[in-house]
Tab-separated table of C-alpha atoms and ligand atoms in Angstrom:
chain	number	residue	atom	x	y	z
A	1	MET	CA	104.881	97.238	98.752
A	2	LYS	CA	108.570	98.046	98.962
A	3	VAL	CA	109.689	99.049	102.438
A	4	LEU	CA	112.880	100.565	103.806
A	5	CYS	CA	113.241	99.211	107.334
A	6	PHE	CA	114.834	100.540	110.514
A	7	GLY	CA	115.166	98.565	113.742
A	8	VAL	CA	115.834	100.605	116.882
A	9	GLY	CA	116.954	98.971	120.146
A	10	GLN	CA	117.032	95.264	120.894
A	11	ALA	CA	113.436	94.357	120.051
A	12	GLY	CA	113.544	96.611	116.976
A	13	GLY	CA	116.683	94.904	115.670
A	14	ASN	CA	115.406	91.394	116.465
A	15	VAL	CA	112.095	91.890	114.678
A	16	LEU	CA	113.858	93.434	111.694
A	17	ASP	CA	116.212	90.448	111.534
A	18	ALA	CA	113.194	88.112	111.740
A	19	LEU	CA	111.478	89.958	108.867
A	20	LEU	CA	114.611	89.605	106.704
A	21	ARG	CA	114.733	85.876	107.507
A	22	TYR	CA	111.047	85.493	106.625
A	23	GLU	CA	111.552	87.398	103.367
A	24	GLN	CA	114.445	85.092	102.452
A	25	ARG	CA	112.537	81.950	103.372
A	26	THR	CA	109.527	82.919	101.270
A	27	ASN	CA	111.626	84.013	98.273
A	28	ALA	CA	110.056	87.446	98.409
A	29	ASP	CA	111.572	90.845	97.758
A	30	TYR	CA	109.970	93.810	99.480
A	31	VAL	CA	112.678	95.071	101.867
A	32	VAL	CA	114.783	97.557	99.896
A	33	ASP	CA	117.258	97.967	102.754
A	34	ALA	CA	117.565	97.359	106.501
A	35	VAL	CA	119.304	99.566	109.063
A	36	ALA	CA	119.673	98.850	112.795
A	37	TYR	CA	120.404	101.402	115.540
A	38	ASN	CA	121.396	100.880	119.125
A	39	THR	CA	123.203	102.465	122.064
A	40	ALA	CA	124.425	98.981	123.072
A	41	SER	CA	127.114	97.486	120.866
A	42	THR	CA	126.503	93.871	121.972
A	43	ASP	CA	122.907	94.041	120.713
A	44	LEU	CA	124.120	95.191	117.287
A	45	ARG	CA	126.673	92.390	117.177
A	46	GLY	CA	123.938	89.859	117.949
A	47	LEU	CA	122.071	90.619	114.730
A	48	ASP	CA	122.148	88.141	111.940
A	49	LEU	CA	120.917	89.441	108.589
A	50	VAL	CA	121.097	93.234	108.928
A	51	PRO	CA	124.236	94.106	106.901
A	52	GLU	CA	127.263	94.951	109.091
A	53	GLU	CA	127.675	98.364	107.470
A	54	ASN	CA	124.064	99.204	108.347
A	55	ARG	CA	124.460	98.674	112.114
A	56	ILE	CA	124.761	102.084	113.708
A	57	LEU	CA	125.854	102.710	117.279
A	58	PHE	CA	124.815	106.134	118.584
A	59	GLY	CA	125.254	107.984	121.877
A	60	ALA	CA	128.676	106.357	122.216
A	61	ASP	CA	130.250	109.595	123.533
A	62	GLU	CA	127.929	109.425	126.548
A	63	VAL	CA	127.262	105.740	127.199
A	64	SER	CA	130.297	104.158	125.491
A	65	GLY	CA	128.274	101.453	123.750
A	66	HIS	CA	126.837	100.102	127.019
A	67	GLY	CA	123.190	101.054	126.348
A	68	VAL	CA	120.809	103.264	128.322
A	69	GLY	CA	119.069	100.642	130.472
A	70	ALA	CA	115.363	101.490	130.529
A	71	ASP	CA	115.989	105.253	130.393
A	72	ASN	CA	114.035	106.227	127.294
A	73	GLU	CA	114.425	109.952	127.982
A	74	LEU	CA	118.189	109.591	127.798
A	75	ALA	CA	117.803	107.572	124.568
A	76	ALA	CA	115.653	110.332	123.038
A	77	GLU	CA	118.230	112.956	124.023
A	78	LEU	CA	121.100	110.943	122.552
A	79	ALA	CA	119.165	110.306	119.336
A	80	GLU	CA	118.401	113.990	119.005
A	81	ARG	CA	122.043	114.904	119.582
A	82	ASP	CA	123.221	112.279	117.067
A	83	SER	CA	120.406	112.821	114.557
A	84	GLN	CA	122.823	113.463	111.676
A	85	GLN	CA	124.488	110.159	112.382
A	86	LEU	CA	121.089	108.406	112.443
A	87	LEU	CA	120.161	109.916	109.093
A	88	ARG	CA	123.417	108.700	107.587
A	89	GLY	CA	121.900	105.228	107.975
A	90	THR	CA	120.110	105.801	104.671
A	91	ASP	CA	123.304	106.780	102.808
A	92	GLY	CA	123.650	104.250	100.042
A	93	SER	CA	120.071	102.966	100.450
A	94	PRO	CA	117.840	103.166	97.369
A	95	THR	CA	115.380	105.382	99.277
A	96	SER	CA	113.426	106.439	96.182
A	97	THR	CA	112.425	102.831	95.454
A	98	ALA	CA	110.650	102.501	98.815
A	99	ASP	CA	106.859	102.961	98.969
A	100	ALA	CA	107.077	103.415	102.726
A	101	PHE	CA	109.536	103.531	105.626
A	102	LEU	CA	109.088	101.231	108.589
A	103	ILE	CA	110.554	101.738	112.085
A	104	PHE	CA	110.527	98.768	114.503
A	105	ALA	CA	110.910	99.283	118.257
A	106	GLY	CA	110.014	97.815	121.626
A	107	LEU	CA	108.172	100.670	123.356
A	108	GLY	CA	108.736	99.496	126.950
A	109	GLY	CA	112.543	99.569	127.018
A	110	GLY	CA	115.039	102.423	126.681
A	111	THR	CA	116.724	102.792	123.298
A	112	GLY	CA	113.863	101.862	120.961
A	113	SER	CA	111.225	103.533	123.107
A	114	GLY	CA	113.073	106.860	123.230
A	115	ALA	CA	114.918	106.951	119.899
A	116	ALA	CA	112.383	105.470	117.443
A	117	PRO	CA	110.045	108.514	117.583
A	118	VAL	CA	113.064	110.847	117.203
A	119	LEU	CA	114.215	108.929	114.113
A	120	ALA	CA	110.663	109.072	112.704
A	121	LYS	CA	110.509	112.825	113.190
A	122	HIS	CA	113.789	113.386	111.339
A	123	LEU	CA	112.933	111.010	108.477
A	124	GLN	CA	109.550	112.726	108.194
A	125	ARG	CA	111.290	116.087	107.590
A	126	ILE	CA	113.273	114.722	104.663
A	127	TYR	CA	111.298	112.038	102.871
A	128	GLU	CA	107.949	112.153	101.082
A	129	GLN	CA	107.032	108.540	101.733
A	130	PRO	CA	104.759	107.560	104.607
A	131	ILE	CA	106.587	106.518	107.757
A	132	TYR	CA	105.071	103.658	109.734
A	133	GLY	CA	106.025	102.490	113.190
A	134	VAL	CA	105.915	98.903	114.403
A	135	GLY	CA	105.517	99.336	118.160
A	136	ILE	CA	105.833	96.432	120.596
A	137	LEU	CA	103.917	96.824	123.854
A	138	PRO	CA	105.307	95.170	126.997
A	139	ALA	CA	103.399	92.446	128.834
A	140	ALA	CA	101.843	93.581	132.145
A	141	ASP	CA	104.214	91.354	134.150
A	142	GLU	CA	107.244	93.143	132.713
A	143	GLY	CA	106.654	95.875	135.301
A	144	ALA	CA	105.284	99.381	135.744
A	145	LEU	CA	108.386	101.110	134.387
A	146	TYR	CA	107.988	99.369	131.023
A	147	SER	CA	104.301	100.330	130.916
A	148	ARG	CA	105.161	103.931	131.739
A	149	ASN	CA	107.787	104.021	128.985
A	150	ALA	CA	105.394	102.382	126.529
A	151	ALA	CA	102.484	104.738	127.242
A	152	ARG	CA	104.668	107.788	126.663
A	153	SER	CA	106.439	106.405	123.659
A	154	LEU	CA	103.247	105.157	121.991
A	155	LYS	CA	101.719	108.616	122.203
A	156	THR	CA	104.771	110.242	120.636
A	157	PHE	CA	105.196	107.477	118.059
A	158	VAL	CA	101.580	107.881	116.879
A	159	ASP	CA	102.044	111.656	116.679
A	160	VAL	CA	105.209	111.554	114.559
A	161	THR	CA	104.436	108.641	112.222
A	162	ASP	CA	101.742	108.022	109.629
A	163	HIS	CA	100.518	104.932	111.485
A	164	VAL	CA	101.711	102.503	114.136
A	165	PHE	CA	101.287	98.735	113.698
A	166	ALA	CA	100.962	97.579	117.304
A	167	PHE	CA	102.031	94.204	118.662
A	168	ASP	CA	101.227	93.251	122.239
A	169	ASN	CA	103.732	90.947	123.952
A	170	GLY	CA	101.156	90.441	126.718
A	171	ALA	CA	98.631	88.899	124.345
A	172	TRP	CA	101.153	86.592	122.680
A	173	ALA	CA	103.092	85.146	125.605
A	174	HIS	CA	101.336	81.977	126.802
A	175	THR	CA	100.169	81.917	130.417
A	176	GLY	CA	103.068	81.190	132.725
A	177	GLU	CA	105.577	81.545	129.902
A	178	ASP	CA	108.555	83.822	130.311
A	179	VAL	CA	108.097	86.776	127.902
A	180	ALA	CA	111.776	86.803	126.896
A	181	ALA	CA	111.678	83.088	126.059
A	182	ALA	CA	108.686	83.720	123.822
A	183	HIS	CA	110.286	86.543	121.806
A	184	ASP	CA	111.330	84.364	118.870
A	185	SER	CA	107.928	82.792	118.367
A	186	MET	CA	106.198	86.165	118.806
A	187	ASN	CA	108.535	87.703	116.236
A	188	GLU	CA	107.601	84.920	113.805
A	189	GLU	CA	103.896	85.706	114.205
A	190	LEU	CA	104.454	89.407	113.699
A	191	VAL	CA	106.723	89.132	110.646
A	192	ARG	CA	104.483	86.577	108.969
A	193	ARG	CA	101.645	89.100	109.058
A	194	LEU	CA	103.795	92.036	107.962
A	195	GLY	CA	105.498	89.893	105.314
A	196	ILE	CA	102.196	88.778	103.783
A	197	LEU	CA	100.904	92.347	103.814
A	198	PHE	CA	103.951	93.798	102.053
A	199	ALA	CA	104.394	90.892	99.648
A	200	SER	CA	100.726	91.076	98.653
A	201	GLY	CA	101.244	94.669	97.549
A	202	GLU	CA	104.107	93.524	95.311
A	203	VAL	CA	102.255	91.137	92.987
A	204	SER	CA	101.884	92.462	89.479
A	205	GLU	CA	98.605	91.878	87.649
A	206	SER	CA	100.437	90.372	84.714
A	207	GLY	CA	101.169	86.689	84.854
A	208	THR	CA	98.593	85.894	87.527
A	209	VAL	CA	94.922	85.126	87.306
A	210	GLY	CA	94.216	87.203	90.428
A	211	GLU	CA	91.507	89.573	89.342
A	212	SER	CA	91.764	92.106	92.117
A	213	VAL	CA	95.270	91.864	93.519
A	214	VAL	CA	96.113	94.197	96.371
A	215	ASP	CA	98.508	96.996	95.493
A	216	SER	CA	100.593	99.253	97.688
A	217	SER	CA	98.232	102.226	97.307
A	218	GLU	CA	95.463	100.181	98.937
A	219	ILE	CA	97.681	99.456	101.935
A	220	ILE	CA	98.701	103.117	102.153
A	221	ASN	CA	95.071	104.278	101.860
A	222	THR	CA	93.984	101.890	104.609
A	223	LEU	CA	96.616	103.437	106.879
A	224	ARG	CA	95.957	107.033	105.813
A	225	GLY	CA	94.926	109.409	108.579
A	226	GLY	CA	97.181	107.827	111.206
A	227	GLY	CA	96.462	105.977	114.434
A	228	ILE	CA	97.116	102.465	115.670
A	229	SER	CA	96.394	99.328	113.691
A	230	THR	CA	96.095	95.645	114.428
A	231	ILE	CA	96.436	92.607	112.171
A	232	GLY	CA	94.677	89.247	112.257
A	233	TYR	CA	95.580	86.163	110.230
A	234	ALA	CA	94.227	82.650	109.798
A	235	ALA	CA	94.955	79.911	107.283
A	236	SER	CA	93.503	76.580	106.261
A	237	GLU	CA	95.506	73.729	104.777
A	238	LEU	CA	94.249	72.615	101.384
A	239	PRO	CA	93.535	69.007	100.487
A	240	GLU	CA	95.999	67.309	98.166
A	241	SER	CA	95.181	68.110	94.568
A	242	ASP	CA	92.778	65.509	93.152
A	243	ASP	CA	93.815	65.937	89.534
A	244	ASP	CA	94.632	62.217	89.480
A	245	GLY	CA	91.024	61.232	89.743
A	246	GLY	CA	90.304	61.917	93.425
A	247	PHE	CA	86.955	63.038	94.781
A	248	SER	CA	85.595	66.408	93.691
A	249	ILE	CA	81.973	67.564	93.855
A	250	LYS	CA	82.605	69.898	90.978
A	251	GLY	CA	84.072	66.972	89.018
A	252	LEU	CA	80.955	64.928	89.728
A	253	LEU	CA	78.789	67.787	88.519
A	254	GLY	CA	80.822	68.005	85.363
A	255	GLY	CA	82.375	71.378	86.230
A	256	GLY	CA	85.520	72.596	84.401
A	257	SER	CA	89.035	71.205	84.537
A	258	SER	CA	89.964	72.678	87.940
A	259	SER	CA	89.400	70.319	90.840
A	260	VAL	CA	88.492	73.162	93.195
A	261	ASP	CA	84.973	73.054	94.494
A	262	GLU	CA	83.426	76.504	94.620
A	263	LEU	CA	81.473	75.891	97.798
A	264	ASP	CA	84.553	74.574	99.567
A	265	SER	CA	86.584	77.580	98.532
A	266	ILE	CA	83.847	80.031	99.639
A	267	ASN	CA	83.525	78.267	103.004
A	268	ARG	CA	87.238	78.217	103.602
A	269	ILE	CA	87.708	81.902	102.794
A	270	THR	CA	84.752	83.164	104.833
A	271	THR	CA	85.618	80.910	107.799
A	272	GLN	CA	89.269	81.992	107.816
A	273	THR	CA	88.159	85.634	107.656
A	274	ARG	CA	86.093	85.182	110.823
A	275	LYS	CA	88.959	83.353	112.510
A	276	ALA	CA	91.394	86.112	111.541
A	277	VAL	CA	89.233	88.844	113.058
A	278	LEU	CA	87.826	86.971	116.059
A	279	GLY	CA	91.068	85.122	116.880
A	280	ARG	CA	94.242	86.630	118.247
A	281	LEU	CA	95.036	90.046	116.775
A	282	THR	CA	98.519	91.582	117.020
A	283	LEU	CA	96.854	94.061	119.391
A	284	PRO	CA	93.620	92.882	121.026
A	285	CYS	CA	91.026	95.611	120.550
A	286	ASP	CA	87.340	96.318	120.017
A	287	VAL	CA	86.985	95.454	116.357
A	288	ASP	CA	84.075	97.849	115.930
A	289	SER	CA	86.325	100.751	116.899
A	290	ALA	CA	88.421	100.417	113.690
A	291	SER	CA	88.014	103.155	111.111
A	292	ARG	CA	89.265	101.272	108.068
A	293	GLY	CA	90.125	97.755	106.997
A	294	LEU	CA	91.874	95.664	104.376
A	295	VAL	CA	91.212	91.974	103.680
A	296	VAL	CA	93.904	90.058	101.777
A	297	VAL	CA	93.122	86.495	100.693
A	298	SER	CA	96.144	84.439	99.680
A	299	GLY	CA	96.459	81.024	98.118
A	300	PRO	CA	96.635	79.187	94.794
A	301	PRO	CA	94.782	81.257	92.150
A	302	GLU	CA	92.135	78.560	91.575
A	303	TRP	CA	91.106	78.859	95.241
A	304	LEU	CA	90.750	82.654	95.239
A	305	ASN	CA	87.029	82.876	94.779
A	306	ARG	CA	85.893	86.420	94.065
A	307	LYS	CA	82.451	85.982	95.553
A	308	ALA	CA	84.012	84.776	98.802
A	309	ILE	CA	86.498	87.637	98.928
A	310	GLU	CA	83.644	90.109	98.447
A	311	ARG	CA	81.573	88.341	101.102
A	312	SER	CA	84.514	88.472	103.516
A	313	ARG	CA	85.063	92.138	102.830
A	314	THR	CA	81.391	92.898	103.509
A	315	TRP	CA	81.506	90.855	106.724
A	316	VAL	CA	84.511	92.869	107.978
A	317	GLU	CA	82.630	96.044	107.036
A	318	GLU	CA	79.719	94.933	109.212
A	319	GLN	CA	81.980	93.998	112.126
A	320	THR	CA	83.838	97.293	112.065
A	321	ALA	CA	80.841	99.450	111.203
A	322	SER	CA	83.187	101.073	108.698
A	323	MET	CA	82.338	101.789	105.098
A	324	GLU	CA	85.995	101.768	104.196
A	325	VAL	CA	87.078	98.155	103.969
A	326	ARG	CA	89.143	97.152	100.981
A	327	GLY	CA	89.590	93.621	99.734
A	328	GLY	CA	91.856	91.853	97.317
A	329	ASP	CA	93.742	88.706	96.583
A	330	TYR	CA	97.326	87.600	96.705
A	331	PRO	CA	97.893	84.663	94.341
A	332	LEU	CA	100.467	82.117	95.532
A	333	PRO	CA	100.488	79.336	92.927
A	334	GLU	CA	102.741	77.031	94.968
A	335	SER	CA	100.960	77.401	98.299
A	336	ASP	CA	99.128	74.547	100.028
A	337	HIS	CA	97.077	76.959	102.177
A	338	VAL	CA	94.348	79.517	101.798
A	339	GLY	CA	95.137	82.366	104.179
A	340	VAL	CA	93.220	85.474	105.155
A	341	LEU	CA	94.913	88.548	106.570
A	342	VAL	CA	92.803	91.376	107.978
A	343	LEU	CA	94.365	94.749	108.704
A	344	LEU	CA	92.229	97.004	110.915
A	345	GLY	CA	93.356	100.621	110.813
A	346	ASP	CA	92.963	103.406	113.364
A	347	VAL	CA	91.445	101.384	116.200
A	348	SER	CA	90.319	103.593	119.047
A	349	ARG	CA	89.457	101.127	121.822
A	350	SER	CA	91.841	98.525	123.182
A	351	ASP	CA	91.730	97.136	126.728
A	352	ARG	CA	95.435	96.365	126.520
A	353	VAL	CA	96.322	99.948	125.641
A	354	ALA	CA	94.002	101.108	128.438
A	355	GLU	CA	95.813	98.774	130.860
A	356	VAL	CA	99.262	100.036	129.813
A	357	ARG	CA	97.930	103.543	130.155
A	358	SER	CA	96.497	103.120	133.657
A	359	THR	CA	99.616	101.327	134.925
A	360	ALA	CA	101.625	104.218	133.509
A	361	VAL	CA	99.451	106.838	135.232
A	362	GLU	CA	99.776	105.014	138.559
A	363	ALA	CA	103.533	104.635	138.184
A	364	GLU	CA	103.858	108.326	137.326
A	365	ARG	CA	101.665	109.323	140.302
A	366	ASP	CA	103.795	107.188	142.651
A	367	ARG	CA	106.972	108.677	141.291
A	368	ARG	CA	105.725	112.246	141.784
A	369	ASP	CA	104.466	111.475	145.278
A	370	ARG	CA	107.860	110.085	146.184
A	371	GLU	CA	109.629	113.113	144.755
A	372	ALA	CA	107.277	115.485	146.583
A	373	ASN	CA	107.720	113.561	149.846
A	374	ASP	CA	111.467	113.807	149.489
A	375	ALA	CA	111.123	117.561	148.928
A	376	GLY	CA	108.488	117.907	151.697
A	377	ALA	CA	105.904	119.421	149.304
A	378	ASP	CA	102.496	118.438	147.811
A	379	SER	CA	102.753	116.741	144.424
A	380	GLU	CA	101.184	118.337	141.398
A	381	ASP	CA	98.896	115.793	139.760
A	382	ASP	CA	99.278	115.944	136.019
A	383	SER	CA	100.303	112.293	135.764
A	384	GLU	CA	97.703	111.715	133.036
A	385	ALA	CA	99.971	113.700	130.744
A	386	VAL	CA	102.151	110.613	130.296
A	387	VAL	CA	99.557	108.710	128.351
A	388	ASP	CA	98.161	108.611	124.874
A	389	ASP	CA	95.050	110.755	124.673
A	390	ARG	CA	94.285	109.813	121.089
A	391	LEU	CA	92.527	106.617	122.138
A	392	ASP	CA	89.206	106.916	123.958
A	393	THR	CA	89.988	103.960	126.185
B	401	GDP	P1	115.977	98.620	124.171
B	401	GDP	O1	117.062	97.765	123.567
B	401	GDP	O2	116.479	99.521	125.255
B	401	GDP	O3	115.200	99.370	123.142
B	401	GDP	O4	114.980	97.662	124.921
B	401	GDP	P2	114.202	96.398	124.368
B	401	GDP	O5	114.063	96.457	122.896
B	401	GDP	O6	114.822	95.170	124.954
B	401	GDP	O7	112.780	96.688	125.001
B	401	GDP	C1	112.225	95.969	126.029
B	401	GDP	C2	110.855	95.535	125.596
B	401	GDP	O8	110.964	94.896	124.340
B	401	GDP	C3	110.263	94.496	126.532
B	401	GDP	O9	108.858	94.675	126.531
B	401	GDP	C4	110.652	93.180	125.902
B	401	GDP	O10	109.763	92.122	126.221
B	401	GDP	C5	110.556	93.536	124.440
B	401	GDP	N1	111.439	92.756	123.563
B	401	GDP	C6	112.795	92.671	123.577
B	401	GDP	N2	113.230	91.873	122.557
B	401	GDP	C7	112.104	91.457	121.895
B	401	GDP	C8	111.876	90.635	120.759
B	401	GDP	O11	112.779	90.100	120.114
B	401	GDP	N3	110.569	90.450	120.393
B	401	GDP	C9	109.513	91.004	121.074
B	401	GDP	N4	108.280	90.767	120.644
B	401	GDP	N5	109.711	91.805	122.126
B	401	GDP	C10	110.972	92.024	122.540
């Protein structure tokens, strides 16, 4: 699936840069162009692979390139005011070749949190393609202000995009580890999943033996209807090829020229599917609250056993209680792994989102109490309005 990518704010730009690096490293080609936006000029300068001419500073009249701190309302205002300038980011991009647009942002900070939904809204007015957000949730120990920003921004982001891929910094930082120090490794985990998903939708049927390769319409259909999604991934290293006379059950039984044992391949694929879903998801959630799913099995074509892929798909269907789980393969002739990626779309219950939401409500209540105290009046309690009411958490 070809994607046109936008990174907004520091996290947005960093993750976009990491995706470009991953694309380069894997010799893939699914990013048609990459544009980064910020109110802080130093953050734009720190980027590596986003082309210089595609780094756009906005709000400079008001904040002179110094950023907005954690003030996401100011960022939204500046983005709205400079919306024409934001849209000029696609000048010169081959927009019609993109199957989808992707906007990356950290939802707890200022610039990305406030401006990413504004950018989505304006792109939505102009382009036909689906617009997906990649929203990064702050870890709980990053403070109540970040949670408050994230709860608000997530709600708006879900409303103005066709789907939001969520990534939870809280779930991916190891205990005791500083979240900022873990950004690079978290970005790697996120872009590997996104990279595999987009690259899988790019394989053409011709020239591969994959019998049911995933195509971009299957990804788009899995995300149709909107909401928040989560992605799981697990991989198993393959034994060295035993073409030189090594041990193979199939060989012993006189089976064909390939040294791949069918039972081994079925076991590996079904086990990795369970690990992908029951292991760490980009956003921890109740798996049975997902509305749709997509299972992508990657690896050398001789390992992509159809029966196993179908079995894995059915297993995910059972886990999610959804009748809409798609499955397909992604042949990688040179790979030494079998990997399984599971995309769960429109999840409605996530403890982490609930936690962000309740911290946000508390922070909002405190803020209003303080304001009312200062003014000597009773506070009006509509603090729940800050949070996402789409999820029944
Ligand atoms: P902005 O520049 O004002 O949009 O603010 P940031 O993008 O720095 O947003 C702050 C949030 O993003 C916090 O939750 C940070 O932990 C997170 N963040 C910042 N950089 C990265 C990054 O490279 N990767 C990840 N996963 N999170 C990041």
